[in-house]
XYZ file of C-alpha atoms in Angstrom:
741
model
C 0.000 0.000 0.000
C 2.842 2.409 0.863
C 4.552 1.871 -2.488
C 1.252 2.453 -4.341
C 0.668 5.755 -2.517
C 4.224 6.917 -3.280
C 3.799 6.023 -6.931
C 0.519 7.923 -7.065
C 2.140 11.042 -5.539
C 5.072 10.838 -7.985
C 2.626 10.672 -10.898
C 0.758 13.753 -9.606
C 4.050 15.666 -9.239
C 5.195 14.776 -12.722
C 1.848 15.845 -14.202
C 2.012 19.248 -12.453
C 5.616 19.716 -13.539
C 4.874 18.827 -17.159
C 1.872 21.194 -17.093
C 4.075 24.026 -15.856
C 6.623 23.352 -18.635
C 3.876 23.469 -21.256
C 2.607 26.775 -19.825
C 6.135 28.239 -19.985
C 6.515 27.236 -23.654
C 3.127 28.709 -24.557
C 3.990 31.929 -22.718
C 7.259 32.290 -24.634
C 5.432 31.808 -27.942
C 2.925 34.478 -26.909
C 5.753 36.954 -26.181
C 7.292 36.248 -29.591
C 4.004 36.885 -31.431
C 3.584 40.194 -29.592
C 7.053 41.338 -30.697
C 6.343 40.387 -34.312
C 3.019 42.236 -34.177
C 4.768 45.389 -32.939
C 7.175 45.255 -35.894
C 4.642 44.410 -38.636
C 1.540 46.416 -37.626
C 2.420 49.224 -35.153
C -0.985 50.940 -35.596
C -2.884 47.860 -34.469
C -0.403 47.473 -31.609
C -1.175 51.025 -30.450
C -4.887 50.249 -30.675
C -4.395 47.250 -28.374
C -2.472 49.443 -25.957
C -5.465 51.711 -25.556
C -8.189 49.054 -25.301
C -6.543 45.902 -23.925
C -3.457 46.652 -21.833
C -3.580 43.308 -20.037
C -2.919 41.480 -23.291
C 0.280 43.450 -23.906
C 1.485 43.688 -20.275
C 3.006 40.243 -20.484
C 6.725 39.594 -20.300
C 9.148 36.990 -19.075
C 8.684 38.006 -15.437
C 5.134 36.655 -15.591
C 6.541 33.194 -16.107
C 7.181 33.113 -12.363
C 3.459 32.475 -11.926
C 4.115 28.854 -12.843
C 6.330 28.551 -9.778
C 3.411 29.901 -7.750
C 1.281 27.014 -9.000
C 3.837 24.548 -7.742
C 4.206 26.305 -4.384
C 0.485 26.567 -3.711
C 0.028 22.912 -4.510
C 1.544 20.330 -2.223
C 4.822 20.276 -4.224
C 7.921 22.406 -3.696
C 9.518 23.594 -6.966
C 13.016 22.591 -5.861
C 12.085 19.089 -4.707
C 9.317 18.372 -7.163
C 10.936 15.194 -8.367
C 12.070 13.964 -4.965
C 10.091 11.420 -2.976
C 7.939 12.832 -0.140
C 8.088 11.278 3.309
C 5.141 9.104 4.228
C 4.357 11.075 7.409
C 1.849 13.957 7.409
C 2.163 15.061 11.041
C 2.776 18.720 11.939
C 5.085 19.070 14.911
C 5.738 22.022 17.166
C 9.315 22.249 15.875
C 8.081 22.633 12.303
C 5.751 25.460 13.272
C 8.493 27.197 15.281
C 10.879 26.992 12.336
C 8.277 28.512 9.987
C 7.509 31.317 12.414
C 11.208 32.062 12.900
C 11.801 32.106 9.142
C 8.888 34.497 8.629
C 9.896 36.878 11.422
C 13.615 36.947 10.742
C 14.004 36.444 6.986
C 10.420 36.954 5.652
C 10.613 33.757 3.613
C 7.707 33.153 1.241
C 8.136 29.393 1.468
C 7.523 29.571 5.217
C 4.412 31.742 4.661
C 3.038 29.162 2.245
C 3.805 26.339 4.655
C 2.111 28.043 7.588
C -0.939 28.784 5.414
C -1.107 25.117 4.402
C -0.964 24.183 8.071
C -3.639 26.794 8.794
C -5.857 25.241 6.139
C -5.412 21.819 7.719
C -6.238 23.261 11.138
C -9.370 24.948 9.822
C -10.534 21.755 8.098
C -9.436 19.454 10.922
C -12.115 16.833 11.406
C -13.670 17.314 7.957
C -13.853 14.670 5.270
C -10.790 15.405 3.104
C -11.449 12.571 0.626
C -8.990 12.663 -2.275
C -8.118 16.341 -1.738
C -4.406 16.701 -2.621
C -4.225 20.022 -0.728
C -4.757 18.234 2.598
C -1.028 17.592 3.038
C -0.995 17.944 6.829
C -3.831 16.168 8.601
C -2.519 15.278 12.068
C -1.495 17.675 14.817
C -1.662 17.998 18.568
C -3.754 20.459 20.504
C -0.790 22.736 21.316
C 0.290 22.829 17.651
C -3.290 23.612 16.607
C -3.408 26.542 19.041
C -0.009 27.837 17.939
C -0.935 27.828 14.248
C -4.324 29.480 14.752
C -3.044 32.204 17.084
C -0.041 33.084 14.912
C -2.041 33.280 11.696
C -4.894 35.282 13.197
C -2.585 37.708 14.976
C 0.113 38.295 12.347
C -1.009 37.135 8.911
C -2.678 40.437 8.076
C 0.594 42.320 8.544
C 2.565 39.636 6.683
C 0.290 39.753 3.636
C 0.323 43.556 3.594
C 4.131 43.458 3.609
C 4.279 40.937 0.742
C 1.822 42.966 -1.353
C 3.432 46.299 -0.337
C 0.060 47.511 0.921
C -0.335 50.104 3.738
C 0.190 48.590 7.168
C -3.346 49.499 8.299
C -6.634 50.648 6.824
C -7.111 50.901 3.096
C -9.934 51.606 0.687
C -11.663 49.895 -2.206
C -9.816 52.068 -4.742
C -6.429 51.032 -3.340
C -7.311 47.344 -3.681
C -8.397 47.870 -7.290
C -5.067 49.528 -8.054
C -3.278 46.637 -6.353
C -5.189 44.096 -8.448
C -3.680 45.548 -11.630
C -0.100 44.831 -10.457
C 1.993 41.732 -11.120
C 2.610 41.295 -7.417
C -1.103 40.721 -6.827
C -1.264 38.151 -9.635
C 1.537 36.251 -7.925
C 0.334 36.355 -4.336
C -3.449 36.830 -4.408
C -3.961 33.126 -3.754
C -2.286 33.558 -0.369
C -4.857 36.177 0.623
C -7.717 34.075 -0.692
C -6.478 31.007 1.182
C -6.284 32.936 4.457
C -9.742 34.520 4.179
C -11.452 31.431 2.773
C -10.170 29.028 5.423
C -10.987 31.492 8.198
C -14.550 31.710 6.879
C -14.808 27.918 6.975
C -13.771 27.954 10.636
C -16.349 30.627 11.467
C -19.068 28.400 10.023
C -17.868 25.401 12.032
C -17.360 27.050 15.433
C -20.073 27.188 18.100
C -18.325 29.116 20.873
C -19.396 32.779 20.735
C -16.232 34.085 22.379
C -13.980 32.314 19.886
C -16.061 33.563 16.952
C -15.804 37.106 18.316
C -12.026 36.686 18.680
C -11.688 35.601 15.041
C -13.920 38.394 13.732
C -11.880 40.999 15.626
C -8.740 39.947 13.773
C -10.396 39.346 10.398
C -11.796 42.856 10.599
C -8.312 44.264 9.838
C -8.143 42.241 6.598
C -11.685 43.029 5.463
C -10.387 45.491 2.848
C -9.009 42.576 0.785
C -12.539 41.211 0.379
C -13.030 43.842 -2.341
C -11.008 41.540 -4.624
C -13.216 38.511 -3.870
C -16.938 39.403 -4.246
C -18.122 35.856 -3.571
C -16.186 35.709 -0.297
C -17.468 39.164 0.635
C -21.090 38.063 0.282
C -20.447 35.001 2.441
C -18.719 37.065 5.126
C -21.613 39.547 5.206
C -24.119 36.711 5.529
C -22.189 35.110 8.397
C -21.665 38.410 10.226
C -25.352 39.310 9.903
C -26.313 35.951 11.392
C -23.975 36.453 14.370
C -25.173 40.042 14.814
C -28.826 39.055 15.002
C -28.587 35.808 16.989
C -25.323 35.966 18.932
C -24.839 36.572 22.643
C -22.172 38.193 24.770
C -19.801 40.481 22.876
C -20.404 38.734 19.535
C -23.194 41.081 18.268
C -21.017 44.141 18.908
C -17.969 42.614 17.205
C -20.082 41.472 14.248
C -21.501 44.958 13.832
C -18.033 46.519 13.921
C -16.932 44.080 11.216
C -19.917 45.028 9.021
C -19.389 48.747 9.579
C -15.698 48.525 8.658
C -16.611 46.635 5.476
C -19.095 49.367 4.534
C -16.619 52.178 5.242
C -13.769 50.588 3.283
C -15.579 48.842 0.444
C -18.140 51.458 -0.559
C -21.749 51.558 -1.702
C -22.167 47.975 -2.940
C -21.283 46.510 0.435
C -23.349 49.169 2.248
C -26.473 48.306 0.276
C -26.193 44.602 1.113
C -25.542 45.356 4.782
C -28.494 47.747 5.139
C -30.893 45.265 3.549
C -29.516 42.358 5.564
C -29.581 44.238 8.879
C -33.152 45.419 8.293
C -34.279 41.842 7.591
C -32.451 40.567 10.683
C -34.074 43.306 12.780
C -37.557 42.384 11.524
C -36.948 38.693 12.236
C -36.029 39.526 15.839
C -39.158 41.675 16.333
C -41.924 39.116 15.932
C -42.323 38.700 19.687
C -41.287 41.084 22.458
C -40.961 40.663 26.196
C -39.098 42.520 28.934
C -35.892 40.503 28.423
C -35.831 40.747 24.623
C -36.645 44.464 24.552
C -33.065 45.569 25.223
C -31.716 43.340 22.467
C -34.166 44.888 19.996
C -33.123 48.377 21.106
C -29.480 47.409 20.557
C -30.222 46.164 17.038
C -32.052 49.406 16.256
C -29.138 51.517 17.519
C -26.718 49.519 15.364
C -28.885 50.015 12.290
C -29.098 53.772 12.889
C -25.316 53.908 13.316
C -24.733 52.061 10.023
C -26.793 54.639 8.124
C -24.277 57.288 9.198
C -21.742 55.842 6.726
C -23.611 57.268 3.707
C -26.660 59.365 4.595
C -27.788 60.160 0.999
C -27.815 56.437 0.201
C -29.559 55.773 3.516
C -32.412 58.081 2.482
C -33.184 55.899 -0.549
C -33.509 52.787 1.587
C -35.478 54.585 4.305
C -37.928 55.958 1.747
C -38.592 52.489 0.313
C -39.124 50.829 3.704
C -41.341 53.628 5.063
C -43.404 53.436 1.880
C -43.972 49.739 2.554
C -45.420 50.657 5.964
C -47.655 53.240 4.289
C -49.092 50.639 1.902
C -49.880 48.246 4.760
C -51.633 50.994 6.741
C -53.512 52.170 3.651
C -54.857 48.669 3.083
C -56.158 48.589 6.666
C -57.664 52.102 6.567
C -59.596 51.548 3.347
C -60.768 48.024 4.099
C -64.465 47.080 3.621
C -65.161 47.225 7.360
C -64.139 50.887 7.481
C -66.471 51.650 4.566
C -69.294 49.819 6.328
C -68.857 51.892 9.469
C -68.985 55.084 7.413
C -72.147 53.989 5.556
C -74.318 53.378 8.641
C -77.868 54.743 8.561
C -78.555 53.642 4.969
C -80.814 50.816 3.817
C -80.533 47.555 5.726
C -78.352 44.947 3.963
C -79.897 41.847 2.432
C -79.105 38.265 3.378
C -76.564 37.960 0.558
C -74.807 41.115 1.737
C -74.711 39.767 5.279
C -73.113 36.560 4.034
C -70.481 38.504 2.134
C -69.796 40.614 5.218
C -69.324 37.505 7.352
C -66.873 36.047 4.835
C -64.897 39.268 4.545
C -64.712 39.869 8.313
C -62.044 37.192 8.767
C -59.885 38.662 5.994
C -60.304 42.172 7.453
C -59.089 40.954 10.839
C -55.943 39.674 9.160
C -55.427 43.111 7.565
C -55.679 44.809 10.964
C -53.281 42.261 12.441
C -50.645 43.271 9.899
C -50.663 46.726 11.507
C -51.357 45.808 15.124
C -48.439 43.433 15.551
C -44.953 43.779 17.003
C -43.204 43.616 13.641
C -44.993 46.709 12.313
C -44.720 48.695 15.566
C -41.020 47.934 16.003
C -40.354 49.075 12.445
C -42.004 52.384 13.350
C -39.788 52.536 16.455
C -36.727 51.891 14.290
C -37.428 54.711 11.825
C -38.411 57.038 14.666
C -34.970 56.468 16.162
C -33.329 57.111 12.789
C -35.233 60.375 12.217
C -34.497 61.557 15.760
C -30.788 60.697 15.463
C -30.387 62.551 12.144
C -32.909 65.358 12.609
C -30.233 67.922 11.689
C -29.394 66.175 8.414
C -31.056 67.733 5.376
C -31.414 64.353 3.641
C -33.282 62.483 6.389
C -35.257 65.289 8.035
C -38.041 65.241 5.335
C -38.932 61.709 6.466
C -40.342 63.093 9.723
C -43.642 64.205 8.143
C -44.691 60.895 6.466
C -43.563 58.969 9.534
C -45.714 61.199 11.753
C -48.719 60.611 9.501
C -48.240 56.824 9.700
C -47.923 56.809 13.498
C -51.023 58.985 13.905
C -53.010 56.724 11.554
C -51.932 53.626 13.495
C -52.963 55.202 16.804
C -56.438 56.072 15.465
C -57.041 52.844 13.523
C -58.913 51.018 16.321
C -59.992 53.491 19.066
C -60.483 50.882 21.769
C -59.307 50.714 25.380
C -57.897 47.243 24.699
C -55.270 48.793 22.429
C -54.307 51.588 24.817
C -50.697 50.239 25.211
C -50.239 50.514 21.432
C -51.642 54.061 21.375
C -49.308 55.007 24.217
C -46.287 53.761 22.244
C -47.401 55.838 19.261
C -47.712 58.928 21.462
C -44.206 58.420 22.822
C -42.832 58.134 19.288
C -44.583 61.370 18.289
C -43.196 63.169 21.344
C -39.682 62.049 20.410
C -40.050 63.276 16.820
C -41.467 66.589 18.017
C -38.625 67.142 20.488
C -35.862 66.277 17.996
C -37.199 68.183 14.979
C -38.734 71.135 16.839
C -42.047 70.663 14.999
C -45.425 70.883 16.698
C -47.439 67.638 16.589
C -50.997 67.598 18.077
C -50.328 64.739 20.484
C -52.703 66.025 23.180
C -55.808 64.982 21.207
C -54.735 61.318 21.181
C -54.168 61.372 24.934
C -57.347 63.261 25.820
C -59.409 60.878 23.684
C -57.988 58.040 25.773
C -59.478 59.612 28.903
C -62.908 59.379 27.251
C -62.884 55.565 27.388
C -65.934 54.369 29.302
C -63.800 51.908 31.289
C -62.037 54.830 33.011
C -65.258 56.558 34.069
C -66.556 53.561 36.020
C -65.172 52.241 39.302
C -63.113 49.033 38.890
C -65.182 45.853 39.171
C -62.401 43.353 38.445
C -60.503 43.785 41.698
C -56.974 45.111 42.114
C -55.443 42.980 39.371
C -51.828 42.552 38.353
C -49.617 45.461 37.324
C -49.504 45.911 33.535
C -46.214 46.660 31.774
C -47.183 48.751 28.746
C -43.665 48.398 27.311
C -44.063 44.681 26.611
C -47.717 44.438 25.457
C -49.781 45.927 22.643
C -53.221 44.781 23.784
C -54.853 43.916 27.104
C -57.761 41.571 27.735
C -61.280 42.712 28.578
C -60.968 41.366 32.104
C -57.838 43.480 32.619
C -59.730 46.636 31.603
C -61.928 46.364 34.692
C -59.041 46.117 37.165
C -57.821 48.945 39.342
C -54.191 48.430 38.290
C -54.954 49.003 34.606
C -57.047 52.112 35.221
C -54.354 53.669 37.396
C -51.611 52.855 34.899
C -53.712 54.265 32.062
C -54.477 57.608 33.748
C -50.942 58.050 35.090
C -49.454 57.328 31.650
C -51.769 59.874 30.009
C -50.769 62.510 32.572
C -47.057 61.785 32.117
C -47.080 61.923 28.314
C -49.344 64.985 28.217
C -47.022 66.762 30.636
C -44.047 65.762 28.467
C -45.769 67.188 25.400
C -46.760 70.466 27.042
C -43.337 70.853 28.679
C -41.724 70.898 25.201
C -43.812 73.992 24.352
C -43.887 75.575 27.801
C -41.499 78.299 26.547
C -43.448 79.052 23.386
C -45.042 82.456 22.975
C -48.281 80.670 21.968
C -48.461 78.391 25.033
C -51.757 79.912 26.196
C -53.456 78.953 22.926
C -51.814 75.508 22.849
C -52.889 74.602 26.382
C -56.432 76.011 26.292
C -58.254 72.972 24.832
C -56.285 70.418 26.932
C -57.100 72.454 30.073
C -60.827 72.506 29.281
C -61.018 68.762 28.604
C -59.023 67.921 31.723
C -61.445 69.911 33.855
C -64.375 68.106 32.253
C -62.741 64.789 33.137
C -62.393 65.797 36.797
C -66.100 66.573 36.897
C -67.198 63.330 35.237
C -64.876 60.808 36.923
C -65.959 59.092 40.134
C -62.444 58.059 41.234
C -60.820 60.441 43.734
C -57.268 59.388 42.845
C -57.760 60.360 39.202
C -59.422 63.614 40.143
C -56.472 64.635 42.324
C -53.927 63.689 39.644
C -55.675 65.691 36.915
C -56.173 68.725 39.157
C -52.483 68.763 39.995
C -51.671 68.855 36.269
C -54.181 71.644 35.532
C -52.653 73.785 38.278
C -49.216 73.404 36.674
C -50.629 74.326 33.247
C -52.323 77.462 34.647
C -49.157 78.526 36.460
C -47.048 78.117 33.315
C -49.636 80.052 31.247
C -49.498 82.973 33.684
C -45.694 82.983 33.522
C -45.656 83.056 29.697
C -48.334 85.750 29.532
C -46.389 88.053 31.837
C -43.311 87.707 29.646
C -45.370 88.125 26.474
C -46.814 91.493 27.583
C -43.310 92.940 27.820
C -42.450 92.077 24.205
C -43.972 93.608 21.072
C -44.018 90.785 18.549
C -46.340 89.908 15.702
C -47.461 86.291 15.131
C -45.507 86.056 11.850
C -42.364 87.621 13.287
C -39.304 85.303 13.156
C -38.048 86.764 16.438
C -40.837 84.862 18.215
C -38.770 81.675 17.851
C -36.142 83.035 20.251
C -38.764 83.940 22.875
C -37.638 82.796 26.375
C -34.642 80.994 24.866
C -32.448 81.686 27.904
C -35.091 80.337 30.273
C -35.525 77.283 28.044
C -31.849 76.304 28.344
C -32.071 76.546 32.123
C -35.283 74.430 32.227
C -36.896 76.373 35.087
C -40.505 76.475 33.915
C -43.185 74.935 36.120
C -44.113 72.267 33.585
C -40.479 71.291 32.940
C -39.884 70.705 36.633
C -43.157 68.826 37.003
C -42.280 66.655 33.956
C -38.953 65.752 35.590
C -40.700 64.537 38.752
C -43.206 62.499 36.723
C -40.356 61.011 34.703
C -38.695 59.837 37.878
C -41.971 58.334 39.121
C -42.398 56.462 35.839
C -38.873 55.033 36.087
C -39.551 53.791 39.605
C -42.782 52.175 38.472
C -41.140 50.457 35.504
C -38.245 49.340 37.710
C -40.680 47.678 40.078
C -42.311 45.837 37.167
C -39.083 44.430 35.729
C -37.708 42.004 38.262
C -34.446 41.406 36.419
C -32.606 43.290 33.696
C -30.768 41.324 31.009
C -27.967 42.822 28.926
C -27.506 41.365 25.454
C -23.918 41.915 24.459
C -21.243 44.102 25.928
C -22.973 47.394 26.869
C -25.488 46.671 24.150
C -28.424 48.657 25.499
C -26.205 51.737 25.891
C -24.624 51.406 22.468
C -24.322 54.893 21.029
C -22.993 56.576 17.963
C -19.352 56.128 18.956
C -17.393 53.248 20.418
C -14.287 54.044 22.398
C -11.063 52.470 21.227
C -9.902 51.949 24.818
C -12.772 49.571 25.543
C -12.086 47.812 22.250
C -8.432 47.252 23.116
C -9.307 46.142 26.649
C -11.776 43.554 25.374
C -9.248 42.394 22.772
C -6.613 41.787 25.437
C -9.099 39.791 27.505
C -9.929 37.659 24.478
C -6.239 37.036 23.781
C -5.867 35.497 27.235
C -8.788 33.124 26.736
C -8.065 32.332 23.082
C -5.843 29.293 23.729
C -8.418 27.705 26.011
C -11.189 28.280 23.474
C -9.077 26.865 20.655
C -8.308 23.780 22.726
C -12.023 23.293 23.265
C -12.665 23.584 19.518
C -9.815 21.137 18.811
C -11.266 18.572 21.225
C -14.661 18.824 19.510
C -13.093 18.275 16.094
C -11.079 15.346 17.481
C -14.280 13.740 18.756
C -15.849 14.114 15.318
C -12.836 12.380 13.785
C -13.141 9.520 16.263
C -16.871 9.230 15.592
C -16.286 9.034 11.844
C -13.722 6.271 12.274
C -16.034 4.332 14.599
C -18.991 4.719 12.238
C -16.959 3.369 9.312
C -16.056 0.286 11.355
C -19.685 -0.099 12.408
C -20.936 0.094 8.818
C -18.432 -2.558 7.764
C -19.672 -4.868 10.500
C -23.298 -4.190 9.583
C -22.604 -4.971 5.937
C -21.663 -8.521 6.880
C -24.907 -9.117 8.799
C -27.175 -7.277 6.368
C -28.851 -10.380 4.907
C -29.625 -11.817 8.354
C -31.282 -8.591 9.536
C -33.487 -8.417 6.460
C -34.755 -11.935 7.135
C -35.773 -11.034 10.714
C -37.687 -7.770 9.981
C -41.302 -8.097 8.882
C -42.905 -5.614 6.503
C -45.967 -5.109 8.746
C -43.718 -4.184 11.656
C -41.911 -1.609 9.533
C -45.205 -0.014 8.462
C -46.394 0.170 12.052
C -43.173 1.846 13.158
C -43.335 4.408 10.347
C -46.967 5.267 10.997
C -46.592 5.613 14.774
C -43.409 7.697 14.878
C -43.914 11.439 14.140
C -41.495 13.233 11.843
C -39.404 15.846 13.632
C -38.987 18.059 10.581
C -42.724 18.175 9.960
C -43.243 19.084 13.597
C -41.147 22.206 13.168
C -42.556 23.325 9.840
C -46.297 22.475 10.061
C -47.448 22.300 13.684
C -51.180 22.375 12.919
C -51.025 19.512 10.430
C -48.852 17.582 12.844
C -51.421 17.984 15.605
C -54.075 16.614 13.274
C -51.860 13.676 12.387
C -51.218 12.968 16.054
C -54.914 13.149 16.915
C -55.786 10.857 14.010
C -53.022 8.427 15.019
C -54.419 8.431 18.557
C -57.856 7.616 17.157
C -56.379 4.826 15.083
C -54.586 3.440 18.135
C -57.771 3.704 20.158
C -59.677 1.900 17.420
C -57.034 -0.825 17.248
C -57.169 -1.263 21.010
C -60.967 -1.519 20.912
C -60.732 -4.031 18.107
C -58.230 -6.070 20.078
C -60.484 -5.855 23.127
C -63.420 -7.140 21.132
C -61.354 -9.999 19.777
C -60.154 -10.889 23.253
C -63.713 -10.645 24.578
C -64.929 -12.881 21.777
C -62.243 -15.455 22.529
C -63.182 -15.447 26.221
C -66.878 -15.915 25.415
C -66.100 -18.810 23.111
C -63.978 -20.457 25.836
C -66.822 -20.057 28.355
C -69.298 -21.645 25.916
C -66.954 -24.599 25.379
C -66.650 -25.100 29.157
C -70.450 -25.045 29.546
C -70.831 -27.634 26.783
C -68.269 -29.889 28.490
C -70.136 -29.604 31.812
C -73.460 -30.411 30.167
C -72.069 -33.465 28.408
C -70.402 -34.580 31.668
C -73.730 -34.254 33.545
C -75.528 -36.227 30.914
C-alpha cells in the first residue's frame, strides 16, 4: 500500500511539472508573437495598448506564476521530483521553524507552509477525501493553538508586507489599483487562502467568544474582500447571522466588522448590509418581552449607526421601507369594514350582503393584524430612532412628516381601550419626533381621547389585578380593563405623556393657545370621573398648566411681537436652556416616578452583548483594546475546546466506518428477521421531527388521528379478546353439560 501511494504522488508531481513546462513554452510563444506584431503592424499594436493593456502587459517576469502554481500545490519547486516522506504530522518544531523564518528572513516558502498548516487546522475533522491540498492532517492540541493564534494575529501584517500595501486601513480604490499589479497576480492566492479558510472555521465554530475573537482579527483584513466578491457576500451573511442571533460580545464585534466593510468597500457593500440588517431586525421583532426588549433596542441603535456611513444612500432605503409601511396601513384604513362603518344609517343589507360581510370579516381581521403586531410597531420605532438621530441632516429630516402621519393613523385605527398600550407607544414616538425636529405635533388629542374611554369613568369591578407593563404588550384583555391596576396605569401614563408634550412647548409664545383645549377637557374629566385618585392627579396637572400660562403671559406682555415675526422663535430661549418652567420641573418629577414604576415591574434586567443597550454613535477604542486583550488570554483555552470537539468528530467518523463494515456482513440476516408489517407500524406511529417544526397544525391533526387509530385498534383487540373469552366459556359449559348427561 505504501509503495502504491508513493507512486501515485510521484505521478501527480510529474503531471504538475509537465503542465508548468507546457505553460512556460506557450507563454514564450505568446511573447514572440507580440514582438512580431509590434514590428509588422504598429498601428494595431497602439490600438491594443489603448483598449486591452492586459494582453500586452506580459513579459518573461510573468513566467514566475508557474512557480506559484507549484508552491500553492503540495509540491515544492526545488524538490518536485524527490520522494515525499510518508508522514503527514505537523510538529511544534516545524511550526516554530516557519515562524522564525517568517519573522527573521520573511521567507515566502515559510508563509506558504504556515498557510497550508492553517488550512489543515481549519478543516481538521472534515472529510478530506482525495483532496491533494490536505497535506498535513494530524497535529496535537498545542500545535493547533499555535498555528491558529499566529495566523490570526500576524497574517494580516505579513500579507500587507508581501503585497506592499499600507500597514493598516485601506480603501476599495487602493485594492483595485493593487489588483492591476503583477505582485497581486503572484500572491493573491495567499490572501484568498487565508480569508477562505478562516470563513470555513467561522461556520464550524459554536463558541461565541472564539467567533468574536476571530472576527476581531479578520476585521483588519476586510479590505481585501473587495477583490473577492463571492467571499465578501459570504462574510456579510455570516456576520449578519452572528449580529442578530449571537450573545455576549459577539453582536457588537459582528456589527463593527460590518461597519468597517461598509466604510472601506463602498456603496455595494453598504447596500447589502443595510438590507440584511433590516431583515435581521424584523426577524427579531416578531415577539417582544421585557428581556428581549433591550436586544431589539441594541439592534435598532446599530442600524441607525450604520446609516451614518452614507446618509444620501440611507435616504433611498429609508424611503422604500417607510413606503412599505404606508401601503400596509392604507390597506387597513380603506378596508371594507371601514367603509361599512362610514355607511351606517342607509338601507338595511340583504341576506346575501350579510353573508359577504361575514366572509370578509375574517380577511379584514388579518389586515388589521398586519398593523397591530410587534413587527410593524417595532419598524415604526426603528425609523423614529433614525429620524431623531439625524434630525439635523437635510437628507433624512423630510422623512419626519410621512412617519408622523403613519404613526397617527396607526394610533387612530382602532380606538379601543384594549389597544391603549399601542396608542401610548405611538404617542411616545410622536413626542420624540417633536422634540428632535422642533415641529409641533398635536399629540394632546390622542391622549385626551384616551381619557374618554368608558372603562375609566366607572369604578373598577375586576378587583386590584396585576400590574400591567405597557412596554411589553400591545393589547390587554377585557378582564384586565376592569381592574384597578390598569385604570391607574392608564391615567398616570396619560398625565405623564401629556405633561411631556406640554413641557416641550412651555417656553413658546403661543403656550396659552396651545394649552387652552387640553385644560378645558381635563377639567371636564375631573367633573365626570368618580375616582378620587384620578381627580387629584388631573387637578395637579391643571394647576401646573395654569401657572405656566401665567408665567408666559407676563413675559409676552413685555415684548412687542407679531405672530408672523421670526423673532418669536427666540422667545424665552435663555429660560428654556435653564429648564426652570413649572411644567419642565413637574415633567422631571413624573419622569422619575415612571422610572420607579417600571423598575418595580421588571424584576431582572438582562444585557444582550457588551454594553449593548447603551450602544451609542461612537465606540471608544480603549474599551475595544481592553476587550481584545481579555480575548487574547482566553483564546488558547477556546481553541483547545474547539480542537477537542473536532477530534471527537474524527473519532466518531472512524467508529462509524467500522460499524458500517460490521453491519454490511450481517445485512442479509437482519433483512430476514424484519417483517414488513412491523416496519409499516413503526413508520406510521413515529412522528417526523422536521414536519413538527414546519407544520405544527397539520402535525397535531396527524397525532390526533393516530391516537384515534390506536384507540380503534385497542378496541378491536379488546373485542377480539372478549370474543375469545366468550367462546372459551361456551366450550366449558358444553363440556359440563355433556359430563352431567
